[in-house]
mmCIF file of C-alpha atoms and ligand atoms in Angstrom:
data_model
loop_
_atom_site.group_PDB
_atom_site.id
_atom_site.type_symbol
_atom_site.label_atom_id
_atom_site.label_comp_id
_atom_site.label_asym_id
_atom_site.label_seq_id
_atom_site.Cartn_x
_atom_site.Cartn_y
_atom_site.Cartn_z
ATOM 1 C CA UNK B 5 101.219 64.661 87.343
ATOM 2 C CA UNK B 6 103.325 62.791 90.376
ATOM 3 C CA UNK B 7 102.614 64.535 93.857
ATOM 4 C CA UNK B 8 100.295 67.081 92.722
ATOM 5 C CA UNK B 9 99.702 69.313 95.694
ATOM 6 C CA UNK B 10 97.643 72.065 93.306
ATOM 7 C CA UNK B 11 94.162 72.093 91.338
ATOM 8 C CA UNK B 12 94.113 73.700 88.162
ATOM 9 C CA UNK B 13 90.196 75.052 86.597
ATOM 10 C CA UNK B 14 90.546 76.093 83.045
ATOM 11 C CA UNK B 15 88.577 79.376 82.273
ATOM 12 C CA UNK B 16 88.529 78.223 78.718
ATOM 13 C CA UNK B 17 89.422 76.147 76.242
ATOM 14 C CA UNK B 18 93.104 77.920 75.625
ATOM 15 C CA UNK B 19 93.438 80.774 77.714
ATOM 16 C CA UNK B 20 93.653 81.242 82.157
ATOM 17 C CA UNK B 21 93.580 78.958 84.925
ATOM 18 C CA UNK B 22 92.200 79.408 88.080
ATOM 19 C CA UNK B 23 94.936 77.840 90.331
ATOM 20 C CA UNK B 24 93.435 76.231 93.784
ATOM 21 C CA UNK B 25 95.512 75.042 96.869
ATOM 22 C CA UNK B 26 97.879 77.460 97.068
ATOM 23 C CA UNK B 27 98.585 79.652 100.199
ATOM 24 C CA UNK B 28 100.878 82.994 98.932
ATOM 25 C CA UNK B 29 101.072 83.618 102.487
ATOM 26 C CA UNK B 30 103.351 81.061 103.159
ATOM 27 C CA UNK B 31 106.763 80.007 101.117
ATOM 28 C CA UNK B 32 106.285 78.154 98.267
ATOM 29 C CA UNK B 33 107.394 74.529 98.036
ATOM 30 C CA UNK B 34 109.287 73.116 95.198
ATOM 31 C CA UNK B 35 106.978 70.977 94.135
ATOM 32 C CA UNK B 36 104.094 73.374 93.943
ATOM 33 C CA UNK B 37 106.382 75.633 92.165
ATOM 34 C CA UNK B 38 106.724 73.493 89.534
ATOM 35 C CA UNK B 39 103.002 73.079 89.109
ATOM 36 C CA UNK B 40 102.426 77.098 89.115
ATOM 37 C CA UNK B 41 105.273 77.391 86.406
ATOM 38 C CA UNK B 42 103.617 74.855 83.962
ATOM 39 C CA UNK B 43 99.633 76.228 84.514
ATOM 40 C CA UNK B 44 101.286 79.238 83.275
ATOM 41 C CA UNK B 45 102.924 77.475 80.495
ATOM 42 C CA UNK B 46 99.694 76.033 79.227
ATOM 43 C CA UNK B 47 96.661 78.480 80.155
ATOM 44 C CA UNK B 48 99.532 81.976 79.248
ATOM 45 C CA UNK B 49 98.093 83.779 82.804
ATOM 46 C CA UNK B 50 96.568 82.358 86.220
ATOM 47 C CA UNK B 51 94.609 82.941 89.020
ATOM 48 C CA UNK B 52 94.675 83.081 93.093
ATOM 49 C CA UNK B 53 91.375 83.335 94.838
ATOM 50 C CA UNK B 54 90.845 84.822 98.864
ATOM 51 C CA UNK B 55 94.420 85.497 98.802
ATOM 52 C CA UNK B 56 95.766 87.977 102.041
ATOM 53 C CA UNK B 57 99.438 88.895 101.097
ATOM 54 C CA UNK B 58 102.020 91.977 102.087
ATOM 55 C CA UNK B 59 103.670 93.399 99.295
ATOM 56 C CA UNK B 60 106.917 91.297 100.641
ATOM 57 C CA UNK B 61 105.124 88.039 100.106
ATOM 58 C CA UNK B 62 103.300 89.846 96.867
ATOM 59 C CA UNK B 63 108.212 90.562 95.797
ATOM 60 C CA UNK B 64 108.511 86.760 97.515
ATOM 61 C CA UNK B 65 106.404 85.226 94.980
ATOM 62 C CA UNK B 66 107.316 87.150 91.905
ATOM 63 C CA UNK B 67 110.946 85.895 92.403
ATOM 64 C CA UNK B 68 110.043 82.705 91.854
ATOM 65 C CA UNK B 69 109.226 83.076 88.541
ATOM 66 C CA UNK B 70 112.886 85.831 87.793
ATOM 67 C CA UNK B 71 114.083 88.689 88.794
ATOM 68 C CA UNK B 72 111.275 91.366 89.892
ATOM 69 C CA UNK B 73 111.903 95.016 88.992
ATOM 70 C CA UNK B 74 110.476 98.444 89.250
ATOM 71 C CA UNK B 75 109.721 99.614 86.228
ATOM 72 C CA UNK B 76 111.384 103.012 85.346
ATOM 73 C CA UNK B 77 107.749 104.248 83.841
ATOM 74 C CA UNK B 78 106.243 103.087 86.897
ATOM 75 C CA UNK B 79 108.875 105.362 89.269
ATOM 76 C CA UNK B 80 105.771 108.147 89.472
ATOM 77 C CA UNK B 81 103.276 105.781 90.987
ATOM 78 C CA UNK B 82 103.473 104.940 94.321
ATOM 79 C CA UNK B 83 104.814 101.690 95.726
ATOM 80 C CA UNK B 84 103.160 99.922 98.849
ATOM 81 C CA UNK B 85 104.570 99.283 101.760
ATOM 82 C CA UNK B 86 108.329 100.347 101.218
ATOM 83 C CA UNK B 87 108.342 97.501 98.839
ATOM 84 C CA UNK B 88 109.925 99.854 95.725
ATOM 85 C CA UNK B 89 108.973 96.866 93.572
ATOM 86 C CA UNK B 90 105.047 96.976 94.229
ATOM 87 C CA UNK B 91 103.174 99.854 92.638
ATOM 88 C CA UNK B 92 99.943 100.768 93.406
ATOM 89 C CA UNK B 93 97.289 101.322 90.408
ATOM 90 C CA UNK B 94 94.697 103.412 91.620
ATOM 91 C CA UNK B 95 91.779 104.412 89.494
ATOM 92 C CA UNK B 96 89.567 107.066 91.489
ATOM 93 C CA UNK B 97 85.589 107.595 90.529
ATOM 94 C CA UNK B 98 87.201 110.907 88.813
ATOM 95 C CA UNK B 99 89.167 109.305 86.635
ATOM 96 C CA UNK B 100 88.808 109.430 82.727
ATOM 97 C CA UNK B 101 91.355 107.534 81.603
ATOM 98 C CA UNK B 102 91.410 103.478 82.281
ATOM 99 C CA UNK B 103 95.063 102.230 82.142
ATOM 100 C CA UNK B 104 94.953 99.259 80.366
ATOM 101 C CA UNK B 105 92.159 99.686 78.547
ATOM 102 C CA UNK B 106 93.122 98.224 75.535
ATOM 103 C CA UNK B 107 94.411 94.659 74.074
ATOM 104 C CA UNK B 108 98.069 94.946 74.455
ATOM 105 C CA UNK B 109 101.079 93.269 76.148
ATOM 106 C CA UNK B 110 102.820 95.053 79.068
ATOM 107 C CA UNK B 111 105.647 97.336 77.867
ATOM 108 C CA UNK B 112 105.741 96.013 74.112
ATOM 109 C CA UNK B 113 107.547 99.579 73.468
ATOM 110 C CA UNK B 114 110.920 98.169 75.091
ATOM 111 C CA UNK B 115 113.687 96.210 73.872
ATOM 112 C CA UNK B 116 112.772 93.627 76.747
ATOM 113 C CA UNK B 117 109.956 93.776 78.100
ATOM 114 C CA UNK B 118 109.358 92.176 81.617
ATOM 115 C CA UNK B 119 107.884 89.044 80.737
ATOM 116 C CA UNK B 120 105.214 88.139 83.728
ATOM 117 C CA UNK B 121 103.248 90.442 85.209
ATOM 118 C CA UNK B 122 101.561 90.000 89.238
ATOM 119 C CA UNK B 123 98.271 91.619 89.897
ATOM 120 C CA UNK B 124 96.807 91.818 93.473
ATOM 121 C CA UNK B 125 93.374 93.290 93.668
ATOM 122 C CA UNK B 126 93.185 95.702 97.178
ATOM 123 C CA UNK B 127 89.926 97.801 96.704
ATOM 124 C CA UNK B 128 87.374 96.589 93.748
ATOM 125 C CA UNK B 129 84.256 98.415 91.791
ATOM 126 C CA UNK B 130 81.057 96.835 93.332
ATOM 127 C CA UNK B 131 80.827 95.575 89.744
ATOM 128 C CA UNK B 132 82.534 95.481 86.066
ATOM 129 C CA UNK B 133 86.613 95.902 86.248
ATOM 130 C CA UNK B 134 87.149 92.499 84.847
ATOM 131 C CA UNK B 135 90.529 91.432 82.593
ATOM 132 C CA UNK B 136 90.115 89.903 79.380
ATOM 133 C CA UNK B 137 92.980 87.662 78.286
ATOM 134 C CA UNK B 138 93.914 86.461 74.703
ATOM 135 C CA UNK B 139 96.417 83.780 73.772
ATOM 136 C CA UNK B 140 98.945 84.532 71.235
ATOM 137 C CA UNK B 141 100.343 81.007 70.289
ATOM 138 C CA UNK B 142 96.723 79.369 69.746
ATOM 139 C CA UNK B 143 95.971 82.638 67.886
ATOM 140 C CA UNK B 144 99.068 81.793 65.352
ATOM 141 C CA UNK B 145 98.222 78.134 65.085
ATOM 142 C CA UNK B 146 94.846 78.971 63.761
ATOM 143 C CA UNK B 147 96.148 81.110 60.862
ATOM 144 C CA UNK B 148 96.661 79.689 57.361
ATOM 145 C CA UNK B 149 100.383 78.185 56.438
ATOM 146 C CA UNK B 150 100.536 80.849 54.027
ATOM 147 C CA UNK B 151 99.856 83.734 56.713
ATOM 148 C CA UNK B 152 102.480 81.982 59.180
ATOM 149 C CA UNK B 153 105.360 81.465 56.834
ATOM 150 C CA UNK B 154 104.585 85.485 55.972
ATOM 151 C CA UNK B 155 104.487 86.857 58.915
ATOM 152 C CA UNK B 156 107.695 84.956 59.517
ATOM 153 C CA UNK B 157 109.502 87.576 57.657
ATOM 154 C CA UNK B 158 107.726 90.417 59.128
ATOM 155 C CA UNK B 159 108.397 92.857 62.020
ATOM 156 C CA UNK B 160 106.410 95.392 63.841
ATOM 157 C CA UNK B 161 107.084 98.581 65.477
ATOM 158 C CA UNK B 162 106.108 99.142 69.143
ATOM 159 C CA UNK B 163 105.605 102.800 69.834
ATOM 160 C CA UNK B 164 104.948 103.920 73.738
ATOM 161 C CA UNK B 165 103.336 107.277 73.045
ATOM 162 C CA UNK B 166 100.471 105.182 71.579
ATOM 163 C CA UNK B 167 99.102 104.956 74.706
ATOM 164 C CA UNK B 168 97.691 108.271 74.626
ATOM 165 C CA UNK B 169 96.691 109.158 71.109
ATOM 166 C CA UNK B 170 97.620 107.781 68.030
ATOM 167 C CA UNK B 171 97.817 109.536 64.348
ATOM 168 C CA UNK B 172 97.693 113.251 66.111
ATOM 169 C CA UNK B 173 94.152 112.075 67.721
ATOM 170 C CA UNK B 174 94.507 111.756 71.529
ATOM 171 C CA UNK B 175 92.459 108.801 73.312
ATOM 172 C CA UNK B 176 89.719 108.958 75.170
ATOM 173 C CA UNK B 177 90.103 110.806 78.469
ATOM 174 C CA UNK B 178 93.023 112.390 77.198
ATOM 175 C CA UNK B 179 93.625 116.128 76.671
ATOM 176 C CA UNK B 180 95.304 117.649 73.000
ATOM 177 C CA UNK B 181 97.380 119.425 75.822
ATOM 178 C CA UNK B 182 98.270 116.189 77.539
ATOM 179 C CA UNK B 183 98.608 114.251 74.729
ATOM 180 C CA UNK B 184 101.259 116.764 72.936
ATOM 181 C CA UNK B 185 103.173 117.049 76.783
ATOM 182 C CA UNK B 186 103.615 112.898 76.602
ATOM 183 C CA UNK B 187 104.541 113.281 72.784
ATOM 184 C CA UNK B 188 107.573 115.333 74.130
ATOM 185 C CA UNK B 189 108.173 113.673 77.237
ATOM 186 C CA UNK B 190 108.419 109.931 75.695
ATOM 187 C CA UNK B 191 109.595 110.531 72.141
ATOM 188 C CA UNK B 192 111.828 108.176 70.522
ATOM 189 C CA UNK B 193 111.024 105.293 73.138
ATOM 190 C CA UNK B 194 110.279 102.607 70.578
ATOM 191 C CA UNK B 195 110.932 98.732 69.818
ATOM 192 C CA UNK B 196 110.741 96.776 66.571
ATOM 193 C CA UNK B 197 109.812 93.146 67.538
ATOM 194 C CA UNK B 198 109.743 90.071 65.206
ATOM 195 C CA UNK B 199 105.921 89.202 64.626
ATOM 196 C CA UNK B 200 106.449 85.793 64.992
ATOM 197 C CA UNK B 201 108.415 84.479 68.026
ATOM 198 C CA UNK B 202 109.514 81.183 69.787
ATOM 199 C CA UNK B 203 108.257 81.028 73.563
ATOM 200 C CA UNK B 204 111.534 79.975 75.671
ATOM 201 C CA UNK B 205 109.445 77.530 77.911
ATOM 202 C CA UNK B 206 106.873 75.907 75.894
ATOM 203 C CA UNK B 207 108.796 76.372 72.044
ATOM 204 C CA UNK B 208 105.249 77.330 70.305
ATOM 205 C CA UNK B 209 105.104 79.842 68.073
ATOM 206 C CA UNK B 210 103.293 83.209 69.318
ATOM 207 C CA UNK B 211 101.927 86.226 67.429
ATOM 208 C CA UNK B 212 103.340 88.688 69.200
ATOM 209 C CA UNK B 213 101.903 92.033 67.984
ATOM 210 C CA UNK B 214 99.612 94.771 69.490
ATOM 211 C CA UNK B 215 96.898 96.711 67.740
ATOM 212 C CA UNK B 216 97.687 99.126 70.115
ATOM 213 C CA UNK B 217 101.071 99.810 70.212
ATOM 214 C CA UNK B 218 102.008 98.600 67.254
ATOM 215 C CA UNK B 219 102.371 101.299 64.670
ATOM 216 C CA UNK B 220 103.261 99.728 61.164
ATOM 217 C CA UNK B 221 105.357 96.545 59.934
ATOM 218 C CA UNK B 222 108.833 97.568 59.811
ATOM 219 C CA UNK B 223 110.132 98.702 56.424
ATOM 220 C CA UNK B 224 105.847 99.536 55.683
ATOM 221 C CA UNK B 225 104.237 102.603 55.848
ATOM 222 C CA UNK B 226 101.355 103.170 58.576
ATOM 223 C CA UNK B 227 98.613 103.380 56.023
ATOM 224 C CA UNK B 228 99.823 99.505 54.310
ATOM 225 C CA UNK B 229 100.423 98.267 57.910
ATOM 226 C CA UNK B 230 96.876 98.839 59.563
ATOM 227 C CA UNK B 231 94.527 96.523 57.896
ATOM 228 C CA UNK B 232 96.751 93.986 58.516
ATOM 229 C CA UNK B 233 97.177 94.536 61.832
ATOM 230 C CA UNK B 234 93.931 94.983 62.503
ATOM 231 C CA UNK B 235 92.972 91.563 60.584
ATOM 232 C CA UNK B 236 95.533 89.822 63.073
ATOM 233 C CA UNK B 237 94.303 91.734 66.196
ATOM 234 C CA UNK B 238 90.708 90.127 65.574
ATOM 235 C CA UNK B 239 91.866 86.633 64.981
ATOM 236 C CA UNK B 240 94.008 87.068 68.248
ATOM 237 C CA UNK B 241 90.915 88.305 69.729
ATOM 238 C CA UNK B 242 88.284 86.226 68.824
ATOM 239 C CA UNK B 243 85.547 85.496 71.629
ATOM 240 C CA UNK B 244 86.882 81.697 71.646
ATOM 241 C CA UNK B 245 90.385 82.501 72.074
ATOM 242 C CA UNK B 246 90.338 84.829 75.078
ATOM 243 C CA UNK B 247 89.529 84.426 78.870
ATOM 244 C CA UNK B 248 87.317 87.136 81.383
ATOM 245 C CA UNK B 249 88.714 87.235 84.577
ATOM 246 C CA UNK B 250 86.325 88.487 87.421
ATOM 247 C CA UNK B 251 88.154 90.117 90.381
ATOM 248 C CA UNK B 252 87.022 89.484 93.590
ATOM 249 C CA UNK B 253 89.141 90.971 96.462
ATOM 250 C CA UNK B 254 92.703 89.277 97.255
ATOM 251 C CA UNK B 255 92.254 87.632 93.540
ATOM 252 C CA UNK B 256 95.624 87.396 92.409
ATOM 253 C CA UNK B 257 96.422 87.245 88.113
ATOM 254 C CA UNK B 258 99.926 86.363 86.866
ATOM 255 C CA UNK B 259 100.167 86.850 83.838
ATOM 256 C CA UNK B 260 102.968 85.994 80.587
ATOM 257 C CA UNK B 261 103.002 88.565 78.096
ATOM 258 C CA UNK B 262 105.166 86.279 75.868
ATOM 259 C CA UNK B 263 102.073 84.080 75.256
ATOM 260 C CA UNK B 264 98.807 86.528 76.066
ATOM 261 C CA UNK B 265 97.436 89.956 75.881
ATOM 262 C CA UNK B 266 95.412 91.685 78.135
ATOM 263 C CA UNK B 267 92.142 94.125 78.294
ATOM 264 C CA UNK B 268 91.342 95.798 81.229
ATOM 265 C CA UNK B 269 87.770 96.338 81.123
ATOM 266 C CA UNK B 270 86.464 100.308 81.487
ATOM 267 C CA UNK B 271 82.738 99.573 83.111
ATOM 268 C CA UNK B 272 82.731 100.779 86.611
ATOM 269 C CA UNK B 273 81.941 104.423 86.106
ATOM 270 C CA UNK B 274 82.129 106.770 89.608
ATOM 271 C CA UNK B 275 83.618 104.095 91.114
ATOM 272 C CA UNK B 276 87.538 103.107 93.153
ATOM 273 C CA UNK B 277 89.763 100.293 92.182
ATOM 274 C CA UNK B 278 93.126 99.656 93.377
ATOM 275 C CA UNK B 279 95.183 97.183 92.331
ATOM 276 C CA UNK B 280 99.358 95.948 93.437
ATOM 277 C CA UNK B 281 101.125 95.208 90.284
ATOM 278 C CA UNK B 282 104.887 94.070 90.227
ATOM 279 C CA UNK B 283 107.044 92.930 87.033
ATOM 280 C CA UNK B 284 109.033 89.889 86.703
ATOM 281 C CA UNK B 285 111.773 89.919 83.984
ATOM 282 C CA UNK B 286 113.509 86.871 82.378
ATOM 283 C CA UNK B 287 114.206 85.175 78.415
ATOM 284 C CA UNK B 288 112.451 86.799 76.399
ATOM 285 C CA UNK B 289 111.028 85.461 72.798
ATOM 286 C CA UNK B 290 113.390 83.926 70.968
ATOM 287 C CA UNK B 291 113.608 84.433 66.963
ATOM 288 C CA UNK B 292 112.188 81.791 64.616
ATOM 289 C CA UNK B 293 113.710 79.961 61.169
ATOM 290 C CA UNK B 294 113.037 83.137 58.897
ATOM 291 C CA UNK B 295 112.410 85.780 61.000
ATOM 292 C CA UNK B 296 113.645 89.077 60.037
ATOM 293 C CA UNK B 297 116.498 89.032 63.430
ATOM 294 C CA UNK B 298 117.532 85.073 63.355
ATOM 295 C CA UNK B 299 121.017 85.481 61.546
HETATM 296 FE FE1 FE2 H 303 98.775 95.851 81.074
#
């Protein structure tokens, strides 16, 4: 590349790039813009190291990439620094439940999801707390031309409450009590996306599907749906196709959750982490020959 002012590290062989040369502290050039845009274009989410930001520069940097927005979901956790855009995702040594803490793309339950995703790690576990990645376009190409042209025709439902229990079974750290109250609380708030979509930057084809939050292939019942989805969800998931980011503190992740989902690891019992997350919104996936929404 002409006038290359960055250095991109692969973490592996598809997925996350540690991004060196970079300064988030100061405004971004053009150039180097450019460079940051297609590292996340190829490696789907990317790194800062020893990065020391305010949650202005944290809003400053996210607009690069589209228009950065608080979250309505997101309007109970605290933001940092008047910056209404930058939350703050604490998890105290109390804490049962791990948000995150599952393979799953941000927000998948919405019509449009914000696309990107900006993590700044504030306060880390003296170990564990790592981010596993997964790419979802290298995850279709690997499936046979038979699966792809299915899948093609096929849709999945996105369904929010899955976040805290699924089939009448609340997840772990959460209460039958607390499960029932979010039943109520965020019924109905569900999306039906296209299993197989275009990404708007790169044009590859991405499996876009959650074993989390998605509940069933649309027009399927729940109990046909499953082993599928949980077929895909491995293949998506396999050890070669996914990245582990370790945090260190002022590591910055961006992340697209058009082309990869994310794990946030659960292995720092007892112990603080606090994170500054903002959301970025722009194109989302567009539909491919075949799919179920392309005429
Ligand atoms: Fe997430």
């Amino acid at each position: 590349m002409k006038n290359q002012t960055i250095t991109v590290r692969p973490l592996s062989a598809h997925t996350g790039a540690e991004i060196f040369g970079v300064d988030l502290s100061e405004p971004v050039g053009e150039q180097t813009d450019l460079e940051i845009r297609q590292a996340l274009n190829d490696w789907g989410a990317i790194f800062f190291r020893d990065q020391d930001i305010t949650a202005a520069q944290q809003v400053a940097f996210g607009r690069l990439f589209g228009k950065v927005e608080a979250h309505g979901y997101a309007s109970n956790m605290p933001s940092v620094a008047g910056q209404e855009e930058v939350k703050e995702i604490a998890r105290n040594p109390g804490d049962v439940r791990n948000i995150g803490g599952f393979w799953h793309m941000d927000l998948s339950f919405l019509e449009h999801p914000n696309y990107a995703s900006v993590l700044y790690a504030r306060e880390l576990p003296s170990h564990g707390g790592d981010t596993m990645f997964a790419h979802l376009a290298t995850a279709y190409d690997a499936l046979s031309p038979g699966l792809q042209a299915t899948l093609e025709a096929l849709s999945t439902v996105h369904i929010k409450t899955h976040a805290y229990g699924v089939d009448g079974q609340p997840r772990k750290g959460i209460s039958p009590a607390y499960y029932a109250k979010m039943l109520e609380k965020f019924a109905g708030i569900e999306a039906t996306h296209p299993v197989v979509g275009r990404h708007p930057e790169t044009g590859r084809k991405v499996l876009y599907l959650s074993p989390f939050y998605s509940d069933r292939f649309d027009g399927w019942t729940r109990q046909e749906s499953v082993p599928l989805i949980r077929h895909l969800a491995s293949q998506i998931t396999r050890p070669e196709n996914t990245c582990r980011f370790r945090w260190e503190e002022g590591s910055i992740a961006m992340w697209d959750n058009r082309a990869v989902m994310h794990f946030a690891l659960d292995d720092y019992p007892g112990q603080r982490r606090v994170m500054h997350r903002l959301t970025v919104v722009g194109p989302w996936l567009e539909p491919v020959a075949g799919s179920a929404l392309s005429d």
